[in-house]
Short mmCIF file of C-alpha atoms and ligand atoms in Angstrom, two decimals:
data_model
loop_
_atom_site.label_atom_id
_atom_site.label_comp_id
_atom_site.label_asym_id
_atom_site.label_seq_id
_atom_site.Cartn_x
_atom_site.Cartn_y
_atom_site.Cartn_z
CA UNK D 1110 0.00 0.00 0.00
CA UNK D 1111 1.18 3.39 -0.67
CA UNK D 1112 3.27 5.21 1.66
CA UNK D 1113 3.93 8.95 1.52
CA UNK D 1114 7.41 10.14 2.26
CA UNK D 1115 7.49 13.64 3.83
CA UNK D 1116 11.06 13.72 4.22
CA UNK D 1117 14.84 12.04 3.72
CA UNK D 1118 18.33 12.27 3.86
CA UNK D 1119 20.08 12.25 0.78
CA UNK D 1120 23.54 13.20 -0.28
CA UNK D 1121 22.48 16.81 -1.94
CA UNK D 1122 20.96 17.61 1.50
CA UNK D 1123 17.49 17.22 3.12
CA UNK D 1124 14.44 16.52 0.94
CA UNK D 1125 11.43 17.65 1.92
CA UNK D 1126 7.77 16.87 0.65
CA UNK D 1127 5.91 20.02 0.85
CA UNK D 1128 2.84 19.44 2.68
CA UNK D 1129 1.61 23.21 2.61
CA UNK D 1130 0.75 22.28 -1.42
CA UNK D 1131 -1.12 19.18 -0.97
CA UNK D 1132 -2.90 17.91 -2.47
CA UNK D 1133 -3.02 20.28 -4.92
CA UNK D 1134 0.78 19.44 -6.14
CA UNK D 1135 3.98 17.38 -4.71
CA UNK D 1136 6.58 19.27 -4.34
CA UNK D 1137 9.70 18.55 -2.87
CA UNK D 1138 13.01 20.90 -2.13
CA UNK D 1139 16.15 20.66 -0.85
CA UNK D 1140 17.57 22.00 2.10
CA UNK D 1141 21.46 22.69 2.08
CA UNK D 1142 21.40 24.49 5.64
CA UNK D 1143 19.74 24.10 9.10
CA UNK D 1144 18.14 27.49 9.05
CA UNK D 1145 16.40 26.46 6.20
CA UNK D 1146 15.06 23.48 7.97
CA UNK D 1147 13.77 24.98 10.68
CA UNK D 1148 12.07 27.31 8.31
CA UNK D 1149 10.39 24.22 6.95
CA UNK D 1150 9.22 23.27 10.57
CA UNK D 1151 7.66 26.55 11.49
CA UNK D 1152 6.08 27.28 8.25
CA UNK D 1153 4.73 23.52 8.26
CA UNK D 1154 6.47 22.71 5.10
CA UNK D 1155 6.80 19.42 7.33
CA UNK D 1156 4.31 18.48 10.73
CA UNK D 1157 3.41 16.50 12.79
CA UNK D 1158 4.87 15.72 16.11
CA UNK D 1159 7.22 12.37 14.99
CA UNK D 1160 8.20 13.86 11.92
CA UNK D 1161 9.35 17.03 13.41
CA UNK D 1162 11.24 15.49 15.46
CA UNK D 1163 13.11 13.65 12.26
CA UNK D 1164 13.63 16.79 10.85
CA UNK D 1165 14.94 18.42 14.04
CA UNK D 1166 17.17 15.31 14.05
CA UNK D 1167 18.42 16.14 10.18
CA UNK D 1168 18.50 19.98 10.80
CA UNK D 1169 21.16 19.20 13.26
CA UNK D 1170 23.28 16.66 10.75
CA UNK D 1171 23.00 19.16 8.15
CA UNK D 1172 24.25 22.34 10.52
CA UNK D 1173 27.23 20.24 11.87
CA UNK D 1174 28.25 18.75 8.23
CA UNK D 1175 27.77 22.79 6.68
CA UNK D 1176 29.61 23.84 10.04
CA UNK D 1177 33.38 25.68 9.57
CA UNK D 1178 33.94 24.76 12.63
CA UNK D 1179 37.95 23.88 12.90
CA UNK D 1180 38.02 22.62 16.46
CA UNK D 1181 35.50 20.33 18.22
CA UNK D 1182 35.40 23.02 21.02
CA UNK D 1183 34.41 24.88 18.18
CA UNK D 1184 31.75 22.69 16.98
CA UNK D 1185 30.34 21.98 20.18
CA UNK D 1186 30.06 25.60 20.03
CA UNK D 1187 27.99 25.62 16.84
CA UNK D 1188 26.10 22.96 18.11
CA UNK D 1189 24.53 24.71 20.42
CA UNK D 1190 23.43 27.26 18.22
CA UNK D 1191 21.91 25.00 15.73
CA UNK D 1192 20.22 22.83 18.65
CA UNK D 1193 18.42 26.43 19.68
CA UNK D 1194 17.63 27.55 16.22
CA UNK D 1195 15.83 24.02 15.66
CA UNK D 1196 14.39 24.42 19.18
CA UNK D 1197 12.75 27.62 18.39
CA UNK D 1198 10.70 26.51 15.84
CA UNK D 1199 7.28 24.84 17.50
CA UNK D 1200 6.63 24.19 21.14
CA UNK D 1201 4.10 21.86 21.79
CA UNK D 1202 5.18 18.93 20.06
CA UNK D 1203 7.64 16.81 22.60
CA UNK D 1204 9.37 14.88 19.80
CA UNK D 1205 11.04 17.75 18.47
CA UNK D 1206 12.94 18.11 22.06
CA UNK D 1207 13.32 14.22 22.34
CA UNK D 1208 14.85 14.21 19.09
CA UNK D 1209 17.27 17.01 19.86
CA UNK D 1210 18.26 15.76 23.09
CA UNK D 1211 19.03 12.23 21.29
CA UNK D 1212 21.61 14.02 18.86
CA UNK D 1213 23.12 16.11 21.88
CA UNK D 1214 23.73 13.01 24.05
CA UNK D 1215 25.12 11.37 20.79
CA UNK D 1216 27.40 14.25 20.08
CA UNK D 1217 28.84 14.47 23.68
CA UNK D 1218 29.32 10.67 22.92
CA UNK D 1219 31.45 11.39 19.98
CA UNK D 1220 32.93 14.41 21.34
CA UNK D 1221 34.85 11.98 23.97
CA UNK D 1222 35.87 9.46 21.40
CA UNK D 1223 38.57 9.40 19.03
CA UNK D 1224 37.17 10.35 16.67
CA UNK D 1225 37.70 13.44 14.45
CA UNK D 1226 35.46 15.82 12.98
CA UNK D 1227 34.58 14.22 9.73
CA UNK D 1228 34.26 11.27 12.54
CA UNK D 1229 31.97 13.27 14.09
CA UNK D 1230 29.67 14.56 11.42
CA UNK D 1231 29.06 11.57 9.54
CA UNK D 1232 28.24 9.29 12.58
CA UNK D 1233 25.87 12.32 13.60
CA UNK D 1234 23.99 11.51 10.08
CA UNK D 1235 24.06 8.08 10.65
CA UNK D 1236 22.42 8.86 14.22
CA UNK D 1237 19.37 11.31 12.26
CA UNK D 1238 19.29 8.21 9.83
CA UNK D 1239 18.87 5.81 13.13
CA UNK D 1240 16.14 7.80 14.41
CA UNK D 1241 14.17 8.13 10.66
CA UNK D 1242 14.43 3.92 10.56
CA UNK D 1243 12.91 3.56 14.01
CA UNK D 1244 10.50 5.98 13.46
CA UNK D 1245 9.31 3.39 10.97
CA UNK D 1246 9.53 0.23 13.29
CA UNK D 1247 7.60 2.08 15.98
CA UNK D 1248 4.36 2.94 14.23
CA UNK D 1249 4.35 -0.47 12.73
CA UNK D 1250 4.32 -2.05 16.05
CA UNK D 1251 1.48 0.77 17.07
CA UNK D 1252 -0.45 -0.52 14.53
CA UNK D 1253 -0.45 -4.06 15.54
CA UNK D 1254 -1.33 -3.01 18.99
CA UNK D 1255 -3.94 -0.92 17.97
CA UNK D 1256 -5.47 -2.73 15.21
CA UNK D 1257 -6.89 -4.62 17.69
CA UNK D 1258 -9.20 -1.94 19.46
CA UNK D 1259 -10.76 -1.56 15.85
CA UNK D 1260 -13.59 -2.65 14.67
CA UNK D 1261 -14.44 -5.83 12.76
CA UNK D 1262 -16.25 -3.28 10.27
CA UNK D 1263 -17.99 0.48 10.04
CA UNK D 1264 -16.54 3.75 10.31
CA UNK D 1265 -14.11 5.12 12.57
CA UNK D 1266 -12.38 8.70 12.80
CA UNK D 1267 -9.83 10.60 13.45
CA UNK D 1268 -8.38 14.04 13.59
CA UNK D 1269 -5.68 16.23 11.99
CA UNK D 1270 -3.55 13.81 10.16
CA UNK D 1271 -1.38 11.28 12.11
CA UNK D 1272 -0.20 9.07 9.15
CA UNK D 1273 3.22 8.59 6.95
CA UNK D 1274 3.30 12.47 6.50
CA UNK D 1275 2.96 13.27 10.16
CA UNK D 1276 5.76 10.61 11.59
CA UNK D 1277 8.08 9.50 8.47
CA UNK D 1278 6.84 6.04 9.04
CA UNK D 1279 3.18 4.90 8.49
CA UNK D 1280 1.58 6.97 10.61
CA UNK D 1281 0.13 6.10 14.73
CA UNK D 1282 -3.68 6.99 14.35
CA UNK D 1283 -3.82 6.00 10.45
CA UNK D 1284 -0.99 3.59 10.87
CA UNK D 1285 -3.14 1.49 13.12
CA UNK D 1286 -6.48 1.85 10.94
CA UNK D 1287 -4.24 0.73 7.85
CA UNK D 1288 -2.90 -2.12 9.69
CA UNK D 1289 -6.09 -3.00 10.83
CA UNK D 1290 -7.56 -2.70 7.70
CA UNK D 1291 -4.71 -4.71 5.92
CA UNK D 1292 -6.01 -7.76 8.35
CA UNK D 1293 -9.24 -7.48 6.24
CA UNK D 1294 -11.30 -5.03 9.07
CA UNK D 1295 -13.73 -3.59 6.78
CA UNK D 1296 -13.28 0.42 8.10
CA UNK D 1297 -14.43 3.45 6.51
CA UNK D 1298 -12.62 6.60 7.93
CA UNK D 1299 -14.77 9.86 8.98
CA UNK D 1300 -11.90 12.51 8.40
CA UNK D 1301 -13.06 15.98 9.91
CA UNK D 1302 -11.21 18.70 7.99
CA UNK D 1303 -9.12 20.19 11.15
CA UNK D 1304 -9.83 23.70 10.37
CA UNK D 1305 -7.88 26.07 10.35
CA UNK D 1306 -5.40 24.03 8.72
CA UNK D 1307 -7.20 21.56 6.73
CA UNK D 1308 -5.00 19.03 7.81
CA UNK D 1309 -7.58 16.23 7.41
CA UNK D 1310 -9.22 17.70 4.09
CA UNK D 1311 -6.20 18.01 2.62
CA UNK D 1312 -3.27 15.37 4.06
CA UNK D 1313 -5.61 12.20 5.45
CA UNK D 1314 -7.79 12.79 2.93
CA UNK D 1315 -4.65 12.73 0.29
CA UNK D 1316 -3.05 9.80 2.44
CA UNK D 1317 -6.63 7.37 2.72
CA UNK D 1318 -7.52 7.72 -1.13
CA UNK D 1319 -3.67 6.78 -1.99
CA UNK D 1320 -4.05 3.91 -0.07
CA UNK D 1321 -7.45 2.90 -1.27
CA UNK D 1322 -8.98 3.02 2.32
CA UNK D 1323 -12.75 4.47 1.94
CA UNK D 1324 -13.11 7.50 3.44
CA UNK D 1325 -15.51 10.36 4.07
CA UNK D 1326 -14.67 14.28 4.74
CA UNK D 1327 -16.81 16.11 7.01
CA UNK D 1328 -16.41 19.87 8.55
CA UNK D 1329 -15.41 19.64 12.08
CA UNK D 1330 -19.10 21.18 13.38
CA UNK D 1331 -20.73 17.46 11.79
CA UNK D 1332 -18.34 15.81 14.61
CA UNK D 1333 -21.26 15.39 17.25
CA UNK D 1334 -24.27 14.65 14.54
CA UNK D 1335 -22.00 11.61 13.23
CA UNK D 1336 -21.23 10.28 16.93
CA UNK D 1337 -24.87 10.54 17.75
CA UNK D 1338 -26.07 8.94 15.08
CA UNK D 1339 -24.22 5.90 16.38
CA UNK D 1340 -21.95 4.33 14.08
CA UNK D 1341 -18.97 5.19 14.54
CA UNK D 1342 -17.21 1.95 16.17
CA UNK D 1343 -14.18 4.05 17.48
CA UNK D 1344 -11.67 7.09 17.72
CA UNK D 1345 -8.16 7.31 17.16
CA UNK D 1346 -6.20 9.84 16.95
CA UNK D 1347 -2.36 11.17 17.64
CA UNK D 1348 -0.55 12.91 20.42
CA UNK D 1349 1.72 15.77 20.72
CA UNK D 1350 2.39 15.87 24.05
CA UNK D 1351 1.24 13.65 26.77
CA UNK D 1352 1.80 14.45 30.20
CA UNK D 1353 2.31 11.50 33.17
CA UNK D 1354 -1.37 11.72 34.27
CA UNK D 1355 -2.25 10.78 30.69
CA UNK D 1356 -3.63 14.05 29.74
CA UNK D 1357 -2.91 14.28 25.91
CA UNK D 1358 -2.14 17.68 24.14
CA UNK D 1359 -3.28 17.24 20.26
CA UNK D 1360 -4.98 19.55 17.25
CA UNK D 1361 -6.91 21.39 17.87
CA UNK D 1362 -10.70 19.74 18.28
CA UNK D 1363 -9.67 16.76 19.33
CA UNK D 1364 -10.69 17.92 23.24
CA UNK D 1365 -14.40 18.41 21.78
CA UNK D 1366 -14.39 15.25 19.96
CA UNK D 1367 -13.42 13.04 22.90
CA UNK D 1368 -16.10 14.77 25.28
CA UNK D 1369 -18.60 14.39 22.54
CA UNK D 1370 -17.02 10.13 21.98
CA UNK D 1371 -17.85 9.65 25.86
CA UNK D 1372 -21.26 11.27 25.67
CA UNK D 1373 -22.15 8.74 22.89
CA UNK D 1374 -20.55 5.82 24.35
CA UNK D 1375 -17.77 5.85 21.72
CA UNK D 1376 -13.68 4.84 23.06
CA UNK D 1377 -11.92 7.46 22.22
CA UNK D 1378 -8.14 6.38 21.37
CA UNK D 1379 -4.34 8.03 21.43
CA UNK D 1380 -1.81 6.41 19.54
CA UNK D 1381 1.45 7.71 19.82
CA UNK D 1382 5.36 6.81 20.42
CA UNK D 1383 6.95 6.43 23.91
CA UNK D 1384 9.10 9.53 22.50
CA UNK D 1385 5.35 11.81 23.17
CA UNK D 1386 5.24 10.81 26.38
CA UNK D 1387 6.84 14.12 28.73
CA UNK D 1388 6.55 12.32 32.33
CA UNK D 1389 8.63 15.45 33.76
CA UNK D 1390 5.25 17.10 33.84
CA UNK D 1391 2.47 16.13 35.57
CA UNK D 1392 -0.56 17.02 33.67
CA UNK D 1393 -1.69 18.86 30.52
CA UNK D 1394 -1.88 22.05 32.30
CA UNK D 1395 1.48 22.42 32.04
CA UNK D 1396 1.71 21.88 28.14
CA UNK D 1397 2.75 24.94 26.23
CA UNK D 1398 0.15 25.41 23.41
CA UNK D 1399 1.32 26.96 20.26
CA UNK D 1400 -0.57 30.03 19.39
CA UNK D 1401 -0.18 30.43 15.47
CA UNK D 1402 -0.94 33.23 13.27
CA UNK D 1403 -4.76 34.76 13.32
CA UNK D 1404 -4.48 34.69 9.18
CA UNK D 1405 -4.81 31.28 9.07
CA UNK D 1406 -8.15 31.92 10.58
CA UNK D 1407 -9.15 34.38 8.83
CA UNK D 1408 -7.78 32.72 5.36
CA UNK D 1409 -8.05 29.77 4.00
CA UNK D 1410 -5.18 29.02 1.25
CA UNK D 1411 -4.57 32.75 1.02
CA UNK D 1412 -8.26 33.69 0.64
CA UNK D 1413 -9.47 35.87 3.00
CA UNK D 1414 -13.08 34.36 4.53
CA UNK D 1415 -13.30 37.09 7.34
CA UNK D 1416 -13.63 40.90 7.07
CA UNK D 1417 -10.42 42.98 7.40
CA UNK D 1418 -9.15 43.85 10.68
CA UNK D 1419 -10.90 41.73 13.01
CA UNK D 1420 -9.21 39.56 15.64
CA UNK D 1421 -9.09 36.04 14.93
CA UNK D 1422 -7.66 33.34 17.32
CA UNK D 1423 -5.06 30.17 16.57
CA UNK D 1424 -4.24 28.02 19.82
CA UNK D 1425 -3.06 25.13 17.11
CA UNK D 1426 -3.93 22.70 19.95
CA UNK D 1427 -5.85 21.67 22.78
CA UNK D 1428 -5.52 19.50 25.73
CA UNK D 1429 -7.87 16.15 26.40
CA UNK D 1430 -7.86 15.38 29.78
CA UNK D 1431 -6.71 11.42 30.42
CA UNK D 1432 -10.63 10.79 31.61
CA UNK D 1433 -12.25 10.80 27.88
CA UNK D 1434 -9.00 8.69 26.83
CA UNK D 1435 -9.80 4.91 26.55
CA UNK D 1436 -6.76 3.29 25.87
CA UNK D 1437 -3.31 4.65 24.71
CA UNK D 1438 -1.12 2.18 21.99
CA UNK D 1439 2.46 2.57 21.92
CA UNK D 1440 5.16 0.61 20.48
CA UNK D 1441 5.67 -0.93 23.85
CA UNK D 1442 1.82 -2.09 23.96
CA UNK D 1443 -1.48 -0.56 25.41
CA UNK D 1444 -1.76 1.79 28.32
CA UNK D 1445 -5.21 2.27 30.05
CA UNK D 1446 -5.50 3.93 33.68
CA UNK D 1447 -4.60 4.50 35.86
CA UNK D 1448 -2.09 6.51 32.75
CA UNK D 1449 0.35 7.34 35.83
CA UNK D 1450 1.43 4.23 36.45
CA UNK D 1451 0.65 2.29 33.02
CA UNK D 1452 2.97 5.16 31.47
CA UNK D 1453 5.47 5.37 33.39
CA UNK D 1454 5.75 1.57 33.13
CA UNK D 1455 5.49 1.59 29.40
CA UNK D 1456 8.45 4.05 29.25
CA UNK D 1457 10.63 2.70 31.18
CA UNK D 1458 9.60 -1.11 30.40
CA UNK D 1459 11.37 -3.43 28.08
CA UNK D 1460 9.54 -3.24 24.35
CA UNK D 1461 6.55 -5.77 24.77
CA UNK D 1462 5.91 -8.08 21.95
CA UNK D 1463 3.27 -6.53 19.91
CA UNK D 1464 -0.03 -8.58 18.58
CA UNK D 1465 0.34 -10.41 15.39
O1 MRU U 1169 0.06 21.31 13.56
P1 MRU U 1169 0.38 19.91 13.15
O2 MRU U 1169 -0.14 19.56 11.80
O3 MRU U 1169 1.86 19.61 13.30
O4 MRU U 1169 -0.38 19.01 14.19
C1 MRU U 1169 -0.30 17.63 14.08
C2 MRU U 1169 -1.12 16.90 15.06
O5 MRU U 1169 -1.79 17.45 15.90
C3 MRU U 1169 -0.99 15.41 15.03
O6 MRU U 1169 -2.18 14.78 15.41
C4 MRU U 1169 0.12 14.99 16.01
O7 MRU U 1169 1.29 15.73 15.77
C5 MRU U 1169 0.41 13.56 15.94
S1 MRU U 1169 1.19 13.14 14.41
C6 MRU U 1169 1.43 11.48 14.42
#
């Protein structure tokens, strides 16, 4: 089945699929400098919690491989600089820290070895390449845990898009309804656009018809009128943060859609990697939500929908609190509550063998 592939490593640099034109056109560049990649992350050429964090990973290769540095004090220098440029970029997602972290501890690694710079910067690549490949491995083993939770057959939805573009593998909430419907479950996805970004018009929409998985779009205010009418079998959708109490931060709507799942007796489901989990804070309170620009309220695709010069808001995400949340699937298996300690078990447990 097809897989999208939002972004790689290559010799010229880092290719990137832009996801801003979809579905409209594929277009891909190619980034020669780090500063270009976190360009790419703010401006959403690239999203999606798991594959920011990739491209965090690959903005960092790519700044210490451009990097003049002469020294490795000077490098380690640079490093930091790149590490804080990349940081900058969006705050809510956790895998974009996670990811830089990984290539700092790596670095300080290789900064105590023999090695020499060229030492350095390639096995810094090969560590970026390390992290694409289990990006990969990890929502396949989501999807066998989740699959499970799925129906036999009937609709289920989702929100935003959590597929191949979103994580650079196949995707946690539409990795585990392709997996599931790979074993023959006979699904047919409910895709709410995700205003203001049309992420679910435009990317699951692009990603489900690709794959040959029926689907349906509907706006995001026919969310409660398809729950009540009582056939949808389940919700699953993906994570950008979730805190140790279980409370999950994702796009915006999702908190509406999981109050509206319990009200109609649907489970509501997170799938997401160990590497979303942020266990140093204790609930969603604490999650910093990214407030984007108002013009992607008030336009859609450069059209403007509202009159000029009124305020328009754009917290990108909300928080669900770990009480609507039925079951979470990781690559280590399923976590139900209590989320405090099923979590922190999970994370600091010894991979489980998935389903199947
Ligand atoms: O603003 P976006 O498009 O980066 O938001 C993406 C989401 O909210 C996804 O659901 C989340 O990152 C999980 S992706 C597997």
């Amino acid at each position: 089945m097809y897989v999208a592939q939002p972004i790689e490593w290559t010799d010229g640099g880092v290719v990137m699929l832009d996801q801003r034109r979809l579905p409209a056109e594929e277009i891909s560049y190619t980034y020669t400098d780090y500063r270009e990649v976190a360009e790419a992350i703010r401006e959403m050429v690239i999203r999606g919690a798991p594959a920011i964090g990739v491209a965090a990973a690959m903005g960092v290769a790519l700044g210490v491989q451009k990097s003049a540095a002469k020294t490795i004090e000077e490098l380690k220098e640079e490093f930091e600089v790149i590490s804080e440029a990349l940081a900058k970029t969006r705050p809510t997602a956790v895998d974009l820290f996670w990811a830089l972290a990984r290539m700092k501890a790596r670095f300080r690694e290789l900064t105590r070895s023999h090695l020499d710079l060229a030492g350095i910067r390639l096995a810094l690549i090969r560590e970026a390449e390390e992290i694409h490949a289990e990006k990969k491995a990890t929502d396949e083993a989501i999807g066998r845990f989740g699959a499970e939770f799925m129906p036999k057959e009937g609709q289920v939805m989702t929100q935003c898009n959590a597929g191949a573009l979103a994580t650079a593998g196949i995707g946690t909430a539409l990795g585990v309804i392709r997996v599931a419907y790979e074993q023959g479950r006979k699904l047919h996805v409910l895709v709410p656009e995700t205003r203001p970004y049309l992420q679910g018009a435009r990317l699951t929409a692009w990603e489900l018809h690709r794959g040959g998985i029926p689907l349906t779009v509907i706006t995001d205010n026919m969310v409660g009128h398809f729950l009540k009418a009582g056939k949808v079998g389940a919700i699953v959708t993906g994570a950008d943060r979730i805190a140790a109490n279980g409370d999950t931060a994702n796009k915006i709507g999702t908190y509406q859609m999981a109050v509206l799942a319990k009200e109609n007796n649907v489970p509501f489901y997170i799938a997401a990697p160990i590497s979303t989990f942020d266990l140093s804070i204790s609930t969603g309170e604490q999650i910093p939500i990214e407030e984007r620009t108002a013009a992607e309220v008030t336009h859609i695709q450069g059209v403007r929908i509202a009159p000029a010069g009124v305020a328009a808001a754009h917290p990108a995400f909300d928080v669900t609190p770990y009480r609507y949340i039925a079951a979470i699937f990781t690559e280590r298996g399923v976590a139900k509550a209590p989320y405090t300690e099923s979590l922190a078990r999970l994370a600091g447990a010894v991979p489980a063998k998935a389903a199947g």
